[in-house]
Amino acid sequence: MGTSDSPPHSIYFGYGSNLWLDQMSRRCPSTPYLGLGRLKDYHWFINERGYANIAHSTTYLDQDETDEVWGLIYSLTPEDEAMLDINEGVPYAYEKEVIPVEFWEKGTPDVGKGAGRNVDMLVYIDHKRSEGGYKPREEYIVRMNKGIDDALKEGVPMEYVERVLRPYIPAEEQGVEVEKLAQRQAGGFEDESGVIPARVTAEAVGSGVDLVGGGGGAGAGAGGGGGVKNLTKIWEGRE
């Protein structure tokens, strides 16, 4: 998590293709996996861009069950957060928020069972395209299935995968060329939806500089700099 002399880290909740541990290690090489998270009263869907998104729920699924989103938790250095901003298309596609997430540390007994502890975490949400019912992009199906495999190994419930993810993400191979595209996208995302300006994507991929955030760097965006950066104190102090 860093020393007292190192810049503060953000605690990040990944719920889409960043369930894929290898993708996160390639995009954010200094980012360790911390454990499992559950975000209550939100629902998961594929939006019109063809990628995963979440939105706050206003109604219950039924009398006994509320919406919930499961994800994997990572610690982001400021540099890795800036690179994640680029890959997530901040602020054109996703915006950044700090939201309390129920957390189970990796390696603990019965991870994902019982009650976890609430920790404020960095979450990327697309508020402009907040409706579901759309088809995922073919290469995104590949990346999501790799993420689902990792998520299940880390303790995400199979029931959640079958009920929430599988209606959008079929468990099937997509072909060699689609697999190759998925691998390229995992290493450095290039937007195919037209939402992120082409020059931003091209320059970011070529230089690795945080051009998307408008110079704000880590902690910029809808979540605000101070609130995101201070998340390390919550984690390191086990508050």
PDB file of N, CA and C in Angstrom, residues 134-187:
ATOM      1  N   TYR A 134     -28.576  -3.426 -24.105  1.00  0.00           N
ATOM      2  CA  TYR A 134     -27.807  -3.405 -25.349  1.00  0.00           C
ATOM      3  C   TYR A 134     -26.872  -4.612 -25.433  1.00  0.00           C
ATOM      4  N   LYS A 135     -26.435  -4.918 -26.653  1.00  0.00           N
ATOM      5  CA  LYS A 135     -25.515  -6.024 -26.860  1.00  0.00           C
ATOM      6  C   LYS A 135     -24.084  -5.574 -26.587  1.00  0.00           C
ATOM      7  N   PRO A 136     -23.276  -6.430 -25.962  1.00  0.00           N
ATOM      8  CA  PRO A 136     -21.861  -6.100 -25.771  1.00  0.00           C
ATOM      9  C   PRO A 136     -21.092  -6.256 -27.072  1.00  0.00           C
ATOM     10  N   ARG A 137     -20.004  -5.545 -27.205  1.00  0.00           N
ATOM     11  CA  ARG A 137     -19.116  -5.724 -28.351  1.00  0.00           C
ATOM     12  C   ARG A 137     -18.468  -7.111 -28.273  1.00  0.00           C
ATOM     13  N   GLU A 138     -18.213  -7.686 -29.439  1.00  0.00           N
ATOM     14  CA  GLU A 138     -17.722  -9.065 -29.468  1.00  0.00           C
ATOM     15  C   GLU A 138     -16.423  -9.217 -28.687  1.00  0.00           C
ATOM     16  N   GLU A 139     -15.482  -8.294 -28.888  1.00  0.00           N
ATOM     17  CA  GLU A 139     -14.213  -8.426 -28.169  1.00  0.00           C
ATOM     18  C   GLU A 139     -14.405  -8.234 -26.674  1.00  0.00           C
ATOM     19  N   TYR A 140     -15.435  -7.474 -26.294  1.00  0.00           N
ATOM     20  CA  TYR A 140     -15.703  -7.248 -24.874  1.00  0.00           C
ATOM     21  C   TYR A 140     -16.228  -8.519 -24.211  1.00  0.00           C
ATOM     22  N   ILE A 141     -16.954  -9.335 -24.972  1.00  0.00           N
ATOM     23  CA  ILE A 141     -17.404 -10.630 -24.454  1.00  0.00           C
ATOM     24  C   ILE A 141     -16.201 -11.482 -24.059  1.00  0.00           C
ATOM     25  N   VAL A 142     -15.158 -11.462 -24.884  1.00  0.00           N
ATOM     26  CA  VAL A 142     -13.940 -12.218 -24.579  1.00  0.00           C
ATOM     27  C   VAL A 142     -13.334 -11.738 -23.271  1.00  0.00           C
ATOM     28  N   ARG A 143     -13.173 -10.425 -23.143  1.00  0.00           N
ATOM     29  CA  ARG A 143     -12.542  -9.882 -21.933  1.00  0.00           C
ATOM     30  C   ARG A 143     -13.410 -10.101 -20.696  1.00  0.00           C
ATOM     31  N   MET A 144     -14.722  -9.978 -20.864  1.00  0.00           N
ATOM     32  CA  MET A 144     -15.614 -10.214 -19.735  1.00  0.00           C
ATOM     33  C   MET A 144     -15.560 -11.674 -19.285  1.00  0.00           C
ATOM     34  N   ASN A 145     -15.502 -12.610 -20.216  1.00  0.00           N
ATOM     35  CA  ASN A 145     -15.448 -14.021 -19.825  1.00  0.00           C
ATOM     36  C   ASN A 145     -14.160 -14.354 -19.082  1.00  0.00           C
ATOM     37  N   LYS A 146     -13.068 -13.735 -19.475  1.00  0.00           N
ATOM     38  CA  LYS A 146     -11.825 -13.925 -18.724  1.00  0.00           C
ATOM     39  C   LYS A 146     -11.958 -13.319 -17.328  1.00  0.00           C
ATOM     40  N   GLY A 147     -12.628 -12.170 -17.259  1.00  0.00           N
ATOM     41  CA  GLY A 147     -12.867 -11.549 -15.965  1.00  0.00           C
ATOM     42  C   GLY A 147     -13.798 -12.367 -15.089  1.00  0.00           C
ATOM     43  N   ILE A 148     -14.816 -12.952 -15.691  1.00  0.00           N
ATOM     44  CA  ILE A 148     -15.742 -13.799 -14.934  1.00  0.00           C
ATOM     45  C   ILE A 148     -15.011 -15.007 -14.356  1.00  0.00           C
ATOM     46  N   ASP A 149     -14.118 -15.606 -15.140  1.00  0.00           N
ATOM     47  CA  ASP A 149     -13.334 -16.739 -14.634  1.00  0.00           C
ATOM     48  C   ASP A 149     -12.547 -16.339 -13.391  1.00  0.00           C
ATOM     49  N   ASP A 150     -11.875 -15.185 -13.455  1.00  0.00           N
ATOM     50  CA  ASP A 150     -11.101 -14.716 -12.305  1.00  0.00           C
ATOM     51  C   ASP A 150     -12.004 -14.377 -11.130  1.00  0.00           C
ATOM     52  N   ALA A 151     -13.124 -13.723 -11.421  1.00  0.00           N
ATOM     53  CA  ALA A 151     -14.034 -13.308 -10.355  1.00  0.00           C
ATOM     54  C   ALA A 151     -14.582 -14.510  -9.590  1.00  0.00           C
ATOM     55  N   LEU A 152     -14.945 -15.558 -10.309  1.00  0.00           N
ATOM     56  CA  LEU A 152     -15.452 -16.761  -9.647  1.00  0.00           C
ATOM     57  C   LEU A 152     -14.381 -17.394  -8.763  1.00  0.00           C
ATOM     58  N   LYS A 153     -13.146 -17.404  -9.235  1.00  0.00           N
ATOM     59  CA  LYS A 153     -12.055 -17.969  -8.434  1.00  0.00           C
ATOM     60  C   LYS A 153     -11.831 -17.166  -7.158  1.00  0.00           C
ATOM     61  N   GLU A 154     -12.096 -15.863  -7.223  1.00  0.00           N
ATOM     62  CA  GLU A 154     -11.871 -15.001  -6.063  1.00  0.00           C
ATOM     63  C   GLU A 154     -13.066 -14.931  -5.126  1.00  0.00           C
ATOM     64  N   GLY A 155     -14.186 -15.554  -5.492  1.00  0.00           N
ATOM     65  CA  GLY A 155     -15.302 -15.633  -4.568  1.00  0.00           C
ATOM     66  C   GLY A 155     -16.582 -14.950  -4.982  1.00  0.00           C
ATOM     67  N   VAL A 156     -16.623 -14.347  -6.175  1.00  0.00           N
ATOM     68  CA  VAL A 156     -17.890 -13.783  -6.651  1.00  0.00           C
ATOM     69  C   VAL A 156     -18.888 -14.928  -6.824  1.00  0.00           C
ATOM     70  N   PRO A 157     -20.101 -14.799  -6.307  1.00  0.00           N
ATOM     71  CA  PRO A 157     -21.054 -15.916  -6.347  1.00  0.00           C
ATOM     72  C   PRO A 157     -21.455 -16.309  -7.767  1.00  0.00           C
ATOM     73  N   MET A 158     -21.517 -17.609  -8.018  1.00  0.00           N
ATOM     74  CA  MET A 158     -21.981 -18.106  -9.306  1.00  0.00           C
ATOM     75  C   MET A 158     -23.400 -17.631  -9.581  1.00  0.00           C
ATOM     76  N   GLU A 159     -24.219 -17.561  -8.538  1.00  0.00           N
ATOM     77  CA  GLU A 159     -25.604 -17.117  -8.698  1.00  0.00           C
ATOM     78  C   GLU A 159     -25.660 -15.712  -9.282  1.00  0.00           C
ATOM     79  N   TYR A 160     -24.758 -14.838  -8.843  1.00  0.00           N
ATOM     80  CA  TYR A 160     -24.701 -13.472  -9.373  1.00  0.00           C
ATOM     81  C   TYR A 160     -24.305 -13.489 -10.848  1.00  0.00           C
ATOM     82  N   VAL A 161     -23.306 -14.288 -11.179  1.00  0.00           N
ATOM     83  CA  VAL A 161     -22.853 -14.379 -12.569  1.00  0.00           C
ATOM     84  C   VAL A 161     -23.989 -14.838 -13.469  1.00  0.00           C
ATOM     85  N   GLU A 162     -24.699 -15.880 -13.057  1.00  0.00           N
ATOM     86  CA  GLU A 162     -25.764 -16.432 -13.887  1.00  0.00           C
ATOM     87  C   GLU A 162     -26.959 -15.489 -13.978  1.00  0.00           C
ATOM     88  N   ARG A 163     -27.277 -14.828 -12.895  1.00  0.00           N
ATOM     89  CA  ARG A 163     -28.474 -13.970 -12.866  1.00  0.00           C
ATOM     90  C   ARG A 163     -28.241 -12.612 -13.513  1.00  0.00           C
ATOM     91  N   VAL A 164     -27.050 -12.038 -13.323  1.00  0.00           N
ATOM     92  CA  VAL A 164     -26.807 -10.654 -13.737  1.00  0.00           C
ATOM     93  C   VAL A 164     -25.943 -10.556 -14.990  1.00  0.00           C
ATOM     94  N   LEU A 165     -24.837 -11.293 -15.034  1.00  0.00           N
ATOM     95  CA  LEU A 165     -23.881 -11.138 -16.132  1.00  0.00           C
ATOM     96  C   LEU A 165     -24.232 -11.974 -17.358  1.00  0.00           C
ATOM     97  N   ARG A 166     -24.649 -13.220 -17.151  1.00  0.00           N
ATOM     98  CA  ARG A 166     -24.867 -14.115 -18.286  1.00  0.00           C
ATOM     99  C   ARG A 166     -25.983 -13.682 -19.239  1.00  0.00           C
ATOM    100  N   PRO A 167     -27.021 -12.981 -18.804  1.00  0.00           N
ATOM    101  CA  PRO A 167     -27.994 -12.498 -19.783  1.00  0.00           C
ATOM    102  C   PRO A 167     -27.376 -11.580 -20.838  1.00  0.00           C
ATOM    103  N   TYR A 168     -26.240 -10.963 -20.511  1.00  0.00           N
ATOM    104  CA  TYR A 168     -25.541 -10.097 -21.459  1.00  0.00           C
ATOM    105  C   TYR A 168     -24.297 -10.760 -22.055  1.00  0.00           C
ATOM    106  N   ILE A 169     -23.612 -11.570 -21.266  1.00  0.00           N
ATOM    107  CA  ILE A 169     -22.310 -12.112 -21.654  1.00  0.00           C
ATOM    108  C   ILE A 169     -22.412 -13.620 -21.842  1.00  0.00           C
ATOM    109  N   PRO A 170     -22.541 -14.103 -23.085  1.00  0.00           N
ATOM    110  CA  PRO A 170     -22.624 -15.553 -23.302  1.00  0.00           C
ATOM    111  C   PRO A 170     -21.284 -16.228 -23.026  1.00  0.00           C
ATOM    112  N   ALA A 171     -21.350 -17.438 -22.504  1.00  0.00           N
ATOM    113  CA  ALA A 171     -20.137 -18.205 -22.214  1.00  0.00           C
ATOM    114  C   ALA A 171     -19.736 -18.983 -23.459  1.00  0.00           C
ATOM    115  N   GLU A 172     -19.204 -18.279 -24.441  1.00  0.00           N
ATOM    116  CA  GLU A 172     -18.847 -18.926 -25.704  1.00  0.00           C
ATOM    117  C   GLU A 172     -17.643 -18.227 -26.302  1.00  0.00           C
ATOM    118  N   GLU A 173     -16.886 -18.962 -27.113  1.00  0.00           N
ATOM    119  CA  GLU A 173     -15.720 -18.399 -27.775  1.00  0.00           C
ATOM    120  C   GLU A 173     -16.161 -17.512 -28.936  1.00  0.00           C
ATOM    121  N   GLN A 174     -15.341 -16.488 -29.229  1.00  0.00           N
ATOM    122  CA  GLN A 174     -15.716 -15.506 -30.245  1.00  0.00           C
ATOM    123  C   GLN A 174     -14.862 -15.563 -31.512  1.00  0.00           C
ATOM    124  N   GLY A 175     -13.931 -16.496 -31.597  1.00  0.00           N
ATOM    125  CA  GLY A 175     -13.112 -16.605 -32.797  1.00  0.00           C
ATOM    126  C   GLY A 175     -11.734 -16.002 -32.603  1.00  0.00           C
ATOM    127  N   VAL A 176     -10.796 -16.409 -33.458  1.00  0.00           N
ATOM    128  CA  VAL A 176      -9.392 -16.032 -33.304  1.00  0.00           C
ATOM    129  C   VAL A 176      -9.188 -14.532 -33.456  1.00  0.00           C
ATOM    130  N   GLU A 177      -9.768 -13.925 -34.475  1.00  0.00           N
ATOM    131  CA  GLU A 177      -9.551 -12.501 -34.716  1.00  0.00           C
ATOM    132  C   GLU A 177     -10.144 -11.648 -33.598  1.00  0.00           C
ATOM    133  N   VAL A 178     -11.294 -12.049 -33.102  1.00  0.00           N
ATOM    134  CA  VAL A 178     -11.906 -11.314 -31.992  1.00  0.00           C
ATOM    135  C   VAL A 178     -11.053 -11.461 -30.738  1.00  0.00           C
ATOM    136  N   GLU A 179     -10.503 -12.651 -30.527  1.00  0.00           N
ATOM    137  CA  GLU A 179      -9.609 -12.882 -29.389  1.00  0.00           C
ATOM    138  C   GLU A 179      -8.375 -11.985 -29.480  1.00  0.00           C
ATOM    139  N   LYS A 180      -7.817 -11.850 -30.677  1.00  0.00           N
ATOM    140  CA  LYS A 180      -6.651 -10.983 -30.864  1.00  0.00           C
ATOM    141  C   LYS A 180      -6.995  -9.531 -30.548  1.00  0.00           C
ATOM    142  N   LEU A 181      -8.160  -9.088 -31.012  1.00  0.00           N
ATOM    143  CA  LEU A 181      -8.591  -7.719 -30.727  1.00  0.00           C
ATOM    144  C   LEU A 181      -8.775  -7.521 -29.228  1.00  0.00           C
ATOM    145  N   ALA A 182      -9.358  -8.507 -28.568  1.00  0.00           N
ATOM    146  CA  ALA A 182      -9.558  -8.416 -27.123  1.00  0.00           C
ATOM    147  C   ALA A 182      -8.227  -8.290 -26.390  1.00  0.00           C
ATOM    148  N   GLN A 183      -7.227  -9.027 -26.840  1.00  0.00           N
ATOM    149  CA  GLN A 183      -5.912  -8.938 -26.209  1.00  0.00           C
ATOM    150  C   GLN A 183      -5.298  -7.556 -26.420  1.00  0.00           C
ATOM    151  N   ARG A 184      -5.485  -6.989 -27.611  1.00  0.00           N
ATOM    152  CA  ARG A 184      -4.971  -5.632 -27.857  1.00  0.00           C
ATOM    153  C   ARG A 184      -5.688  -4.620 -26.975  1.00  0.00           C
ATOM    154  N   GLN A 185      -7.000  -4.763 -26.860  1.00  0.00           N
ATOM    155  CA  GLN A 185      -7.777  -3.840 -26.044  1.00  0.00           C
ATOM    156  C   GLN A 185      -7.423  -3.965 -24.564  1.00  0.00           C
ATOM    157  N   ALA A 186      -7.072  -5.163 -24.144  1.00  0.00           N
ATOM    158  CA  ALA A 186      -6.676  -5.356 -22.747  1.00  0.00           C
ATOM    159  C   ALA A 186      -5.389  -4.609 -22.434  1.00  0.00           C
ATOM    160  N   GLY A 187      -4.480  -4.566 -23.408  1.00  0.00           N
ATOM    161  CA  GLY A 187      -3.216  -3.879 -23.183  1.00  0.00           C
ATOM    162  C   GLY A 187      -3.325  -2.377 -23.236  1.00  0.00           C
TER     163      GLY A 187
END
